[in-house]
Short mmCIF file of C-alpha atoms and ligand atoms in Angstrom, two decimals:
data_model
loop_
_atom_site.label_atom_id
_atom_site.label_comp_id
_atom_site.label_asym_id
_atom_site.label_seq_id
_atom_site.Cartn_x
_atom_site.Cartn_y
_atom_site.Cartn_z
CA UNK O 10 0.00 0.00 0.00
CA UNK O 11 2.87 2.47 0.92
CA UNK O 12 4.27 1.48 -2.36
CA UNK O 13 1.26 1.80 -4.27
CA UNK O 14 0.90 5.14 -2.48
CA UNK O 15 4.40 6.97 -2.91
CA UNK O 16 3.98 5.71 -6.81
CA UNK O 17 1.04 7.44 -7.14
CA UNK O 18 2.29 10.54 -5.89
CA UNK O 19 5.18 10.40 -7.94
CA UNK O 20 3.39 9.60 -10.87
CA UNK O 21 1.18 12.76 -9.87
CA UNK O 22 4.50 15.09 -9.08
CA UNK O 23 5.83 14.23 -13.16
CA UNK O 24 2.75 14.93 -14.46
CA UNK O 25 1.74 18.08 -12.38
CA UNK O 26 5.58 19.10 -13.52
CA UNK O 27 4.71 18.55 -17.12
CA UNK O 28 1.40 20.39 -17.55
CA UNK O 29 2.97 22.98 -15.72
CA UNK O 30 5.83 23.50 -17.42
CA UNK O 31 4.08 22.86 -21.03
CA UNK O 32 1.44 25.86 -19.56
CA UNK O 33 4.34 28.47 -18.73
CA UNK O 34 5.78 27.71 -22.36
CA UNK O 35 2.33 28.39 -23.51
CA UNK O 36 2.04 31.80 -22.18
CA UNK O 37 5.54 32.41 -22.57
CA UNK O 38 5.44 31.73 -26.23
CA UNK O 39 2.55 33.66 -26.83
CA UNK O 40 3.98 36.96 -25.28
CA UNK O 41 7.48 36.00 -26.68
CA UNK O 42 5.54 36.01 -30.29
CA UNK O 43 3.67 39.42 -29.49
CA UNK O 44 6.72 41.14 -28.68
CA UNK O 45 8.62 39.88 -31.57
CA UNK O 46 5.83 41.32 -33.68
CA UNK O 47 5.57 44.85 -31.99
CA UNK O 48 9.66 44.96 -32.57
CA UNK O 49 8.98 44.53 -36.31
CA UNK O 50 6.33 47.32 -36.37
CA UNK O 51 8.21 49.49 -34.35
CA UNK O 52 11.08 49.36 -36.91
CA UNK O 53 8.74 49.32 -39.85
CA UNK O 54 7.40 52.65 -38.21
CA UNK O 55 11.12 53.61 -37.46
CA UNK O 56 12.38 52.94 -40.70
CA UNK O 57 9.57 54.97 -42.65
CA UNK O 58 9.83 58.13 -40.26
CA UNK O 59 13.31 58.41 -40.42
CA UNK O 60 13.93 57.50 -44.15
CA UNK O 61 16.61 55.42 -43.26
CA UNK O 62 16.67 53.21 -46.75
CA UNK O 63 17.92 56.28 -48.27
CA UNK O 64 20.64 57.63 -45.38
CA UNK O 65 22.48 56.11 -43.25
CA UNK O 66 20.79 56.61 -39.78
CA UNK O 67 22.85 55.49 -37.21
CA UNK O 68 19.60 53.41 -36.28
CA UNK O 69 19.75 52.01 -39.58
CA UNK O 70 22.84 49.88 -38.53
CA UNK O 71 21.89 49.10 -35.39
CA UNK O 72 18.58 47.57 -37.07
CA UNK O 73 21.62 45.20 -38.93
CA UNK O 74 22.54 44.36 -35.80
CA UNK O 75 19.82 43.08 -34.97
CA UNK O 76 19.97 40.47 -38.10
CA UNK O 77 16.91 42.41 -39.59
CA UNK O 78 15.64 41.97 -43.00
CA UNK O 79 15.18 44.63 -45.03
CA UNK O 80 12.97 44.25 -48.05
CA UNK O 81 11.42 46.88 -50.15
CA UNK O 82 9.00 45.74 -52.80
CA UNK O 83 7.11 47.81 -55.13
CA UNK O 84 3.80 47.35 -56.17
CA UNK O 85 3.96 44.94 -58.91
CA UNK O 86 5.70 42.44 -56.39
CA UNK O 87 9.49 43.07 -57.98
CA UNK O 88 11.84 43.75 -55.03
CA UNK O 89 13.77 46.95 -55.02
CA UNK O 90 16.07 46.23 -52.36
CA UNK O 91 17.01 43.53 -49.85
CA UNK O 92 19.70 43.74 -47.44
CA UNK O 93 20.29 40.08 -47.10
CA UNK O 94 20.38 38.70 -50.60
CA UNK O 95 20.56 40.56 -54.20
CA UNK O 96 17.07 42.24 -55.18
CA UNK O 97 17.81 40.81 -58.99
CA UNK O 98 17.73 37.35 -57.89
CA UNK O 99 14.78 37.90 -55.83
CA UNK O 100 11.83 36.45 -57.60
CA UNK O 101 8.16 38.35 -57.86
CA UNK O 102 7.12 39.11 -54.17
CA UNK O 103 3.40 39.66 -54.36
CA UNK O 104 2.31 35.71 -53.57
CA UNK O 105 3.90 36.17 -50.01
CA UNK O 106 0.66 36.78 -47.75
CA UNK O 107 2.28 39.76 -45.77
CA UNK O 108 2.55 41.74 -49.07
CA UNK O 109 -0.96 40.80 -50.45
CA UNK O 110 -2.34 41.78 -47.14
CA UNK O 111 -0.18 44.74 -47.20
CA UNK O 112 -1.51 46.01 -50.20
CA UNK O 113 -5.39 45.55 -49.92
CA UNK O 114 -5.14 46.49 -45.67
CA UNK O 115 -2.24 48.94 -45.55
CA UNK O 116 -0.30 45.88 -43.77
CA UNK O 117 0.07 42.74 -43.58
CA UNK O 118 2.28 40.24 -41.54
CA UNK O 119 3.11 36.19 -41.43
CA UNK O 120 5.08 33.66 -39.77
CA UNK O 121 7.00 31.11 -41.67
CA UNK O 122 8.27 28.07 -40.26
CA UNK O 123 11.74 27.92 -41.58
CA UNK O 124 14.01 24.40 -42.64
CA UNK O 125 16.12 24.79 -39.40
CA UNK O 126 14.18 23.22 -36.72
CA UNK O 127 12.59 25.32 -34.25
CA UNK O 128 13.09 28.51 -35.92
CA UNK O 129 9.98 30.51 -37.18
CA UNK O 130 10.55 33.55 -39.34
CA UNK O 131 8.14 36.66 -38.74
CA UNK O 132 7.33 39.09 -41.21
CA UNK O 133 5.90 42.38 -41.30
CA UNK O 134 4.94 44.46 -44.89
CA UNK O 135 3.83 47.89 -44.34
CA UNK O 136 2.65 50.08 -47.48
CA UNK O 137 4.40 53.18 -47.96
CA UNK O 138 2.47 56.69 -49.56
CA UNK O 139 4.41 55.41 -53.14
CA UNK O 140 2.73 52.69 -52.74
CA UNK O 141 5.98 50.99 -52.91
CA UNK O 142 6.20 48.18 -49.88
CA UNK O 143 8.53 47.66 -46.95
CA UNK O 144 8.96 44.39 -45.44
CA UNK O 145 11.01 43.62 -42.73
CA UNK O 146 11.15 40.19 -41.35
CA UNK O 147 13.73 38.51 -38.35
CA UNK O 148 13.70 35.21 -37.40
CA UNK O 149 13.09 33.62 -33.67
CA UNK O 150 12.81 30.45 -31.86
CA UNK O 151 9.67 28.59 -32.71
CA UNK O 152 7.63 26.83 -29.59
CA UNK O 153 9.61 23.54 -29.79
CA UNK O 154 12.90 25.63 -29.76
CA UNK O 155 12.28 27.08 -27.26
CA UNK O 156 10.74 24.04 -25.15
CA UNK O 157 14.29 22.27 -26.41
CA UNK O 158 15.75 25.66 -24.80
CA UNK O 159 13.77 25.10 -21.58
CA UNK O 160 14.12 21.21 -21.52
CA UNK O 161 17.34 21.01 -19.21
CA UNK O 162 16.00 23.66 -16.60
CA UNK O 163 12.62 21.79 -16.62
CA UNK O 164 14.44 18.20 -16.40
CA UNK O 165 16.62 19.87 -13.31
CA UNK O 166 13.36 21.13 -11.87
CA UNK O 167 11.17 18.19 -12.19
CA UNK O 168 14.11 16.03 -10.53
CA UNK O 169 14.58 18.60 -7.43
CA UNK O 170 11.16 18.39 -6.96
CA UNK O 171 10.50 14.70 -7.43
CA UNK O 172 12.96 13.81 -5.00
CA UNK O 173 11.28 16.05 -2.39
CA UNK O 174 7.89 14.86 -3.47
CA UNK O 175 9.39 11.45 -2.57
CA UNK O 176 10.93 12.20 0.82
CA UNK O 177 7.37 14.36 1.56
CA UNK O 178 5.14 11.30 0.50
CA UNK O 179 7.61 8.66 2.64
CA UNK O 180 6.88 10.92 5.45
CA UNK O 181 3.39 11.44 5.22
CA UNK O 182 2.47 7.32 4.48
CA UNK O 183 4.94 6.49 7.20
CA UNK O 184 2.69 9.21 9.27
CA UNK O 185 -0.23 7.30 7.73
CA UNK O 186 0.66 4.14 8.34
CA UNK O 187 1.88 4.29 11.53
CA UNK O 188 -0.89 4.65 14.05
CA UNK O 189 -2.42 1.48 12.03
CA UNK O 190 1.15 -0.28 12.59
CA UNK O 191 0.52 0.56 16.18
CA UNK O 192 -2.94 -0.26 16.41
CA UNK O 193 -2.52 -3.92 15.11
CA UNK O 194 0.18 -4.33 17.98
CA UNK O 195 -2.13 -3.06 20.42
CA UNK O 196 -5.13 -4.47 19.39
CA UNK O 197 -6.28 -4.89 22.80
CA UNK O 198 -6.71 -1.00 23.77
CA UNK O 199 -6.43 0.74 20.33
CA UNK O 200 -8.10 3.76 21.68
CA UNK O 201 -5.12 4.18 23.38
CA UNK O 202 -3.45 5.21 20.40
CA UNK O 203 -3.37 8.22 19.08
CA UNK O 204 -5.83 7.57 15.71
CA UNK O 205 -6.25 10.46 13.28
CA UNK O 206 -10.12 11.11 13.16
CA UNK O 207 -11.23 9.40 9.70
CA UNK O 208 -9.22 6.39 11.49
CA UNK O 209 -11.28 6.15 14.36
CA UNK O 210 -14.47 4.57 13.37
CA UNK O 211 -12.67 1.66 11.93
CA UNK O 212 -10.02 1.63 15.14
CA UNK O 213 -13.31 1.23 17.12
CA UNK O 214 -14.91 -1.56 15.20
CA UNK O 215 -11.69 -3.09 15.16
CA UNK O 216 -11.53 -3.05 18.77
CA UNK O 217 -15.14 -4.23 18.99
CA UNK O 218 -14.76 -7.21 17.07
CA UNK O 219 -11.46 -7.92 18.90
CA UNK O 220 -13.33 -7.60 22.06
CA UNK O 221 -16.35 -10.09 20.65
CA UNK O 222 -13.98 -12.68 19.25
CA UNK O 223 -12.06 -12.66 22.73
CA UNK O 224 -15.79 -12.75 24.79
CA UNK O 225 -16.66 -15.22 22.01
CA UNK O 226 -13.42 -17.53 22.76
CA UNK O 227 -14.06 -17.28 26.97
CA UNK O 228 -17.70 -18.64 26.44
CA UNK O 229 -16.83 -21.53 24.09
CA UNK O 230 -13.84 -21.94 26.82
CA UNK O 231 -16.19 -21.70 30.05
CA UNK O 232 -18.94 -23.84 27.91
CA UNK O 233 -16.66 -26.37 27.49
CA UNK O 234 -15.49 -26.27 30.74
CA UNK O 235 -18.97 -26.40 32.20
CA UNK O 236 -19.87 -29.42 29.78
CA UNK O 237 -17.02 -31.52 30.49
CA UNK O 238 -18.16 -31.07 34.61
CA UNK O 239 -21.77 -31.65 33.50
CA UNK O 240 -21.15 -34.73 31.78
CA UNK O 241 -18.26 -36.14 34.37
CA UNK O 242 -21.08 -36.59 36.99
CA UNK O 243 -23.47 -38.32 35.67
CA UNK O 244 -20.73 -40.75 33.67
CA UNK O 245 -18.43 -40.82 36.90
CA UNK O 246 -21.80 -42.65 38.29
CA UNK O 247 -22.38 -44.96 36.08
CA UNK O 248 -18.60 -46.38 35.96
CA UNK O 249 -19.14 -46.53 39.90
CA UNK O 250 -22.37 -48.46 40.27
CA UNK O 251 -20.89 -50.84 37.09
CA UNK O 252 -17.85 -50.72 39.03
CA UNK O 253 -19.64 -52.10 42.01
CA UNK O 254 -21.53 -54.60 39.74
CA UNK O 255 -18.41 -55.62 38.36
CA UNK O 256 -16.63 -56.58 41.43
CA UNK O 257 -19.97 -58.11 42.43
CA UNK O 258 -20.31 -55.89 45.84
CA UNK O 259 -23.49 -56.00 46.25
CA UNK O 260 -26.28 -58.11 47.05
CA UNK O 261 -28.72 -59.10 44.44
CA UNK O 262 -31.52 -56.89 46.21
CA UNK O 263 -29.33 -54.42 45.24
CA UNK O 264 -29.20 -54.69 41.38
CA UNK O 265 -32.56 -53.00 40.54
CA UNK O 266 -31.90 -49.79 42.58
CA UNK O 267 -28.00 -49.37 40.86
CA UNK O 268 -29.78 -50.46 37.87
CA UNK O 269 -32.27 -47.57 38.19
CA UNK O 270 -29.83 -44.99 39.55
CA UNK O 271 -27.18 -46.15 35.65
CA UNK O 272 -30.62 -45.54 34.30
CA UNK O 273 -31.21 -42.09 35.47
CA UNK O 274 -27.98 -40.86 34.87
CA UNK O 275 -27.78 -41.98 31.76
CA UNK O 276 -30.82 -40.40 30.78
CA UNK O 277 -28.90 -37.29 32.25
CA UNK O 278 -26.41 -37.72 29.93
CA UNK O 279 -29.12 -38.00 27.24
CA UNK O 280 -30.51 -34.65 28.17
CA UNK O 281 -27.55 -32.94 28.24
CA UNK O 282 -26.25 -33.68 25.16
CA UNK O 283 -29.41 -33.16 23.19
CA UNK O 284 -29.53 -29.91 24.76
CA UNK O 285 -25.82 -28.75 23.72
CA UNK O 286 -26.81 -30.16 20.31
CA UNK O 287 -29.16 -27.84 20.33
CA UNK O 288 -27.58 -25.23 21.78
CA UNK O 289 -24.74 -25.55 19.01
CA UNK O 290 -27.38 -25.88 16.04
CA UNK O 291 -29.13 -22.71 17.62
CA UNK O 292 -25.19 -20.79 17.43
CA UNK O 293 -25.17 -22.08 13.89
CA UNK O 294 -24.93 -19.03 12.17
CA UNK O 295 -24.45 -20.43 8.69
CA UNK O 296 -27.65 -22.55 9.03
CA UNK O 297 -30.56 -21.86 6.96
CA UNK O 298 -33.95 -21.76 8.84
CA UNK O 299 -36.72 -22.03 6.84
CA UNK O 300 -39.06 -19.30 8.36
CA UNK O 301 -42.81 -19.70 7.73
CA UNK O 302 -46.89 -18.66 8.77
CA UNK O 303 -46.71 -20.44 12.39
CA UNK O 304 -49.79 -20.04 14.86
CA UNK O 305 -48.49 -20.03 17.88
CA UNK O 306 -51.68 -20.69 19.86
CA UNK O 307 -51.81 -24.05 17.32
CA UNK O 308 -48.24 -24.95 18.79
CA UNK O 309 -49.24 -24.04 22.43
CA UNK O 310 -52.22 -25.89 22.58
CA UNK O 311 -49.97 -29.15 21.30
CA UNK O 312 -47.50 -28.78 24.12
CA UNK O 313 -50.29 -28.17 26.73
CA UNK O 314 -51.31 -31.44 25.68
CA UNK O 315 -48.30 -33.38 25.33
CA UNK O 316 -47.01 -31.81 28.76
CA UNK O 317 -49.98 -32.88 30.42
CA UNK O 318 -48.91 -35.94 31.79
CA UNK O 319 -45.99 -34.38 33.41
CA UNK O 320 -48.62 -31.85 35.05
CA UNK O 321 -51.21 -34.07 36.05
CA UNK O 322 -47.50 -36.02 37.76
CA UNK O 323 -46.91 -33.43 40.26
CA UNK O 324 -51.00 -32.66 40.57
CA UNK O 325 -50.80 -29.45 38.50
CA UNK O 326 -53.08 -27.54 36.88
CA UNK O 327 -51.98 -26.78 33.36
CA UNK O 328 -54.36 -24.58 31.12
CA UNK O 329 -53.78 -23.20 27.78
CA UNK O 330 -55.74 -20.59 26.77
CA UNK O 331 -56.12 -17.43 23.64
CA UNK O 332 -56.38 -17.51 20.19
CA UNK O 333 -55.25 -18.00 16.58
CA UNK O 334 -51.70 -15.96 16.37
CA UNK O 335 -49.89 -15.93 13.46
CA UNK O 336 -45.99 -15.08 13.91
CA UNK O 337 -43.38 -16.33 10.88
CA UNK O 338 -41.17 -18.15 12.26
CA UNK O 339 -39.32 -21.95 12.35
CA UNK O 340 -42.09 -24.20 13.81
CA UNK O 341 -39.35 -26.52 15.40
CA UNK O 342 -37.48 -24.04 17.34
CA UNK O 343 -41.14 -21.84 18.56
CA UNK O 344 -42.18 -25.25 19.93
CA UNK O 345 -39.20 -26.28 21.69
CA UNK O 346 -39.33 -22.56 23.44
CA UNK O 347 -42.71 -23.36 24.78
CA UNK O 348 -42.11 -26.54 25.83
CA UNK O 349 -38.80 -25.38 27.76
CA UNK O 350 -40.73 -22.86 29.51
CA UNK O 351 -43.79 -24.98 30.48
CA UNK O 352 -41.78 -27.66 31.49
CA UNK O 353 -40.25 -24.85 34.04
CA UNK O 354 -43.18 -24.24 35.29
CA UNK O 355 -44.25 -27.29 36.22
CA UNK O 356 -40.75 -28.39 37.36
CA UNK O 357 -40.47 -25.38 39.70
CA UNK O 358 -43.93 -25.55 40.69
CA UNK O 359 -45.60 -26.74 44.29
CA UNK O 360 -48.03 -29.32 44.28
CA UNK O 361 -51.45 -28.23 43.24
CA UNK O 362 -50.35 -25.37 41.60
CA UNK O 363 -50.93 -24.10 38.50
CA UNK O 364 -49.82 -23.24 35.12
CA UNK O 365 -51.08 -20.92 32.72
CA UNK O 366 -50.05 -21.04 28.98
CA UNK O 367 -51.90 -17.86 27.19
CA UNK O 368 -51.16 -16.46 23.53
CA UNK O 369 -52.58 -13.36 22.33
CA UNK O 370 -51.49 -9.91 21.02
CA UNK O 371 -49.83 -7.37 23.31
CA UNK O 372 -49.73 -3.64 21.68
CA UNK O 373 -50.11 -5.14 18.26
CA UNK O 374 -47.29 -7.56 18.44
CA UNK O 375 -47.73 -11.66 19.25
CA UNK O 376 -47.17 -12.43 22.37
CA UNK O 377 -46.77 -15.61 24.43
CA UNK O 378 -47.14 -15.99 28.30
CA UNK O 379 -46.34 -19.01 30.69
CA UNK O 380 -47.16 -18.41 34.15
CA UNK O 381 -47.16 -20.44 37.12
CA UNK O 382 -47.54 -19.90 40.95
CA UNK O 383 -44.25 -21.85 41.65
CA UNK O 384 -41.46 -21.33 43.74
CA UNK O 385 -40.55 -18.36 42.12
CA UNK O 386 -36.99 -17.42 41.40
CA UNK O 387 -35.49 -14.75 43.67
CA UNK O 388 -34.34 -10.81 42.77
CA UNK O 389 -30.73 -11.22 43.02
CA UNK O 390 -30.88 -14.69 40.73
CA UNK O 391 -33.07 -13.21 37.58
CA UNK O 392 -30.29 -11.49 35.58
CA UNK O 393 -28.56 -15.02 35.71
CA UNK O 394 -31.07 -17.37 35.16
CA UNK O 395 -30.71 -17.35 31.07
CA UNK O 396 -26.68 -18.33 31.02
CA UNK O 397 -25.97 -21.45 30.12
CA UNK O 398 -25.51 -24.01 33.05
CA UNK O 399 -27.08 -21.51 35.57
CA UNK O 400 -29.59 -22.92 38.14
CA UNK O 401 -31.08 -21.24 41.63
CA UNK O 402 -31.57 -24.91 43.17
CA UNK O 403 -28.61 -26.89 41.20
CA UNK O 404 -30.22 -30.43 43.31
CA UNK O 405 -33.90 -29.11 42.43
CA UNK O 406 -33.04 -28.52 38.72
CA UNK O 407 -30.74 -31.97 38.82
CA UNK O 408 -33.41 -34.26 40.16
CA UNK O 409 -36.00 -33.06 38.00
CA UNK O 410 -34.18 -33.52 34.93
CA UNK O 411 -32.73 -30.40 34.30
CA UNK O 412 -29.71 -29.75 32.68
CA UNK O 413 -29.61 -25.52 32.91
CA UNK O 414 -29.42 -25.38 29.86
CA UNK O 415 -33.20 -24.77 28.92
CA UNK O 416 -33.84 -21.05 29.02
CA UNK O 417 -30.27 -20.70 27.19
CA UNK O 418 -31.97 -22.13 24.52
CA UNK O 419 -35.07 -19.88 25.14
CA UNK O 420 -33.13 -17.12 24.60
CA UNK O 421 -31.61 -18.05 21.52
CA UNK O 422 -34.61 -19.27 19.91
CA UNK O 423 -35.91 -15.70 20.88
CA UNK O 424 -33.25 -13.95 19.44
CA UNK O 425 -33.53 -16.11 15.78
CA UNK O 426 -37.14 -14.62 15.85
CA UNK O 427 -36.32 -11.20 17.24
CA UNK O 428 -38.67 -11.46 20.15
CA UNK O 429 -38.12 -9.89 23.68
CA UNK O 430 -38.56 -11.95 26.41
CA UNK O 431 -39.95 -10.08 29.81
CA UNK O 432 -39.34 -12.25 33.15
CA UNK O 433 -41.68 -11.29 36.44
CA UNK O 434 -41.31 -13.54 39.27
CA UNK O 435 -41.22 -13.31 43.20
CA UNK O 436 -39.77 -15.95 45.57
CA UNK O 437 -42.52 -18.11 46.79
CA UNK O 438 -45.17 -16.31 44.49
CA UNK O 439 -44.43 -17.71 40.90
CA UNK O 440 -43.12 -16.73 37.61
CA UNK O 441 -44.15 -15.26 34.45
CA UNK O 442 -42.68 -15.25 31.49
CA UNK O 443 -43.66 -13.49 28.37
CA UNK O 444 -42.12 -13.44 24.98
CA UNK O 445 -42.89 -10.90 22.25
CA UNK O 446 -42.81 -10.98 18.78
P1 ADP S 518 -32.99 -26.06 34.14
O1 ADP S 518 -32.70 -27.13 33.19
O2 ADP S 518 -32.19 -26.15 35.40
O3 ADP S 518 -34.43 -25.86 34.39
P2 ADP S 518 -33.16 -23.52 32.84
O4 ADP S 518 -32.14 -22.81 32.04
O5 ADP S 518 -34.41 -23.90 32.19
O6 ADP S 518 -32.41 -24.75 33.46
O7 ADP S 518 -33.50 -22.59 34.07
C1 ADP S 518 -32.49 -22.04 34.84
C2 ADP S 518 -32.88 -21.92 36.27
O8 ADP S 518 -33.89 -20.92 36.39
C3 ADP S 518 -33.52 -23.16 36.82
O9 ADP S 518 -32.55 -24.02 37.34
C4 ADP S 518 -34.41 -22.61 37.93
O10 ADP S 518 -33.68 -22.44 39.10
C5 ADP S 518 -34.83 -21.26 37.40
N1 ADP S 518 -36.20 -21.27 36.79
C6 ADP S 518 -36.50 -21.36 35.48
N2 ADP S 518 -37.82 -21.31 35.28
C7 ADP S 518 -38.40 -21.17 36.53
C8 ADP S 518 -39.75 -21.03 36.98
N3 ADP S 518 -40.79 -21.07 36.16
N4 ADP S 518 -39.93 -20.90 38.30
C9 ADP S 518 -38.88 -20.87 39.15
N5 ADP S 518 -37.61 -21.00 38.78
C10 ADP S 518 -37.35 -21.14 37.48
#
């Protein structure tokens, strides 16, 4: 990029030199031209005042000097005199444009480019009372002599001045580069360093997504951690009791109650390892969800049912109540939210309580509510209760099957959907839970 950057400039310094110096030739040239042609006239005008083709004016030979030349034509075109070459050999004069123009305008002037490069010859014809014409013509550097003339002085310049373009554009992309140098070092507190304004938006979002993938790394870290203690338990158990079996410890009254317990923790196992299956699917980000009409009152009224032998279990009301709600949605994931947060409420509910499964709309937007008169979960515990692995009662959520895991997966599913979920509860009162689309 520096590269790229100092090649441009110098690219831009040449060419900035050249229209430059192609521009002040320009101008030049063009005054250069005018003044050449004001000389003539002022001669011509000198010449007829002071009669100096017929005396020798001390004027007169300065004008030789100056490599003037003197031509005096009369009006048929035959030349009288020229101071340069023999009028005889002269041929007729009155095809040459500054004559004709002479004679029909009172003057008349050209410029001729001659056979030695870059050397124009100007003329000037002026018609005298006789009628009889005087020409004088000199010659001077055309515009490519003179841009020949200029070349070395604009080579010297346009190398003094690409070399400091140079060193000026090293500087500045060194300046440019270098807070970006020092941000990648210190990727952890960019802010820290000093960012030129236009840098700072993308020095934040750098440091952003530096700060997400490092939050993102200590989840999947703690997750892991968390899983591999999860899972220890319930498979340290079952190598025990096997254990126990093995070595044939116990009695055979005994085999039906460490067959029950290898049982239970293996179904343990099973629940926690379909829920971090799900829990991974749901972080999927690549995976396409087909979205489509779902009505969630449709969906709740299928859980209620399917959920109502766990209720009727622990002598628990379970109602399910609204109506028709269309949200779009995945169908899979909407029911496995409601079925995570009934089976809460009846898992974290007191016998003969109840449980209340409503869907409706709340300020134009679908809504679902489950609410139970349960145990409640106290203040302090809320904010927790939706990280993964979190649990008030860890033996309460344990022995009913719970793997804290569940309203992880609430929350996710809620999030796929853009829904807000809304938690009320009070110790010993119950628990409602509301999620809206
Ligand atoms: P678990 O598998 O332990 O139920 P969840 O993620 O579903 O995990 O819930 C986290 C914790 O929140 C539970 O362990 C429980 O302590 C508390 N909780 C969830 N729902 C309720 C509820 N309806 N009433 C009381 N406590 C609840």
């Amino acid at each position: 990029m520096k590269r790229k950057i100092n090649r441009r400039l110098r690219l831009v310094t040449l060419l900035a030199i050249l229209i430059v110096s192609i521009g002040i030739i320009l101008v030049f040239y063009g005054l250069f031209e005018a003044q050449v042609k004001k000389d003539l006239r002022t001669n011509v005008k000198l010449l007829t005042e002071t009669q100096a083709l017929t005396n020798t004016d001390p004027r007169f030979e300065s004008l030789h000097e100056d490599k003037l030349r003197i031509t005096w034509i009369a009006a048929d075109g035959t030349v009288l005199y020229d101071n340069d070459t023999d009028a005889a050999v002269l041929p007729n004069h009155l095809d040459r444009p500054e004559i004709a123009d002479a004679l029909v305008h009172g003057e008349g002037e050209s410029v001729r480019r001659s056979d030695t490069f870059g050397i124009n010859t100007f003329y000037y014809a002026h018609l005298l009372p006789d009628g009889t014409i005087l020409r004088l013509s000199t010659q001077a550097r055309a515009i490519s002599g003179i841009f020949l003339a200029a070349l070395p002085v604009i080579l010297l310049i346009a190398a003094a001045v690409f070399f400091i373009c140079m060193f000026i554009g090293r500087a500045l992309t060194n300046q440019l580069m270098k807070p970006i140098a020092e941000m990648t070092e210190k990727l952890d507190s960019p802010l820290q360093t000093p960012v030129y304004e236009e840098l700072a938006p993308f020095a934040e979002k750098i440091r952003t997504q530096h700060e997400n993938i490092l939050e993102a790394a200590k989840i999947r870290q703690e997750f892991t951690a968390n899983v591999s203690h999860e899972l220890k338990t319930p498979v340290t158990a079952i190598s025990g009791y096997a254990q126990l079996m093995e070595t044939e410890m116990v009695s055979s009254e005994q085999i039906p109650h460490i067959a029950g317990q290898i049982h239970d923790n293996a179904d343990r196992l099973q629940y926690l390892i379909n829920d971090i299956l799900a829990l991974s699917e749901l972080d999927d980000a690549n995976l396409e969800r087909s979205f489509e009409e779902v009505d969630l009152y449709a969906l709740a009224q299928r859980c209620c049912e399917k959920m109502q032998i766990h209720a009727a279990g622990s002598e628990i009301l379970l109602t399910c109540m609204g109506s028709a709600t269309v949200v779009r949605g995945v169908e899979e994931l909407l029911s496995e939210l409601l079925q995570n947060l009934v089976q809460n409420a009846i898992r974290y509910n007191t016998q003969g309580g109840y449980v209340i499964v409503s869907v409706g709309s709340e300020n134009g937007h679908a809504a679902l509510q489950v609410k139970d008169n349960g145990i409640g979960i106290p203040e302090e515990a809320q904010p927790h209760i939706f990280e993964r692995f979190y649990r008030v009662d860890k033996s309460r959520s344990k022995e009913s099957g719970g793997t804290g895991l569940g309203l992880a997966i609430v929350k996710h599913i809620a999030q796929i959907h853009h829904a807000e979920i809304r938690l009320e509860s009070e110790a010993g009162k119950g628990t409602e839970v509301t999620v809206v689309f």
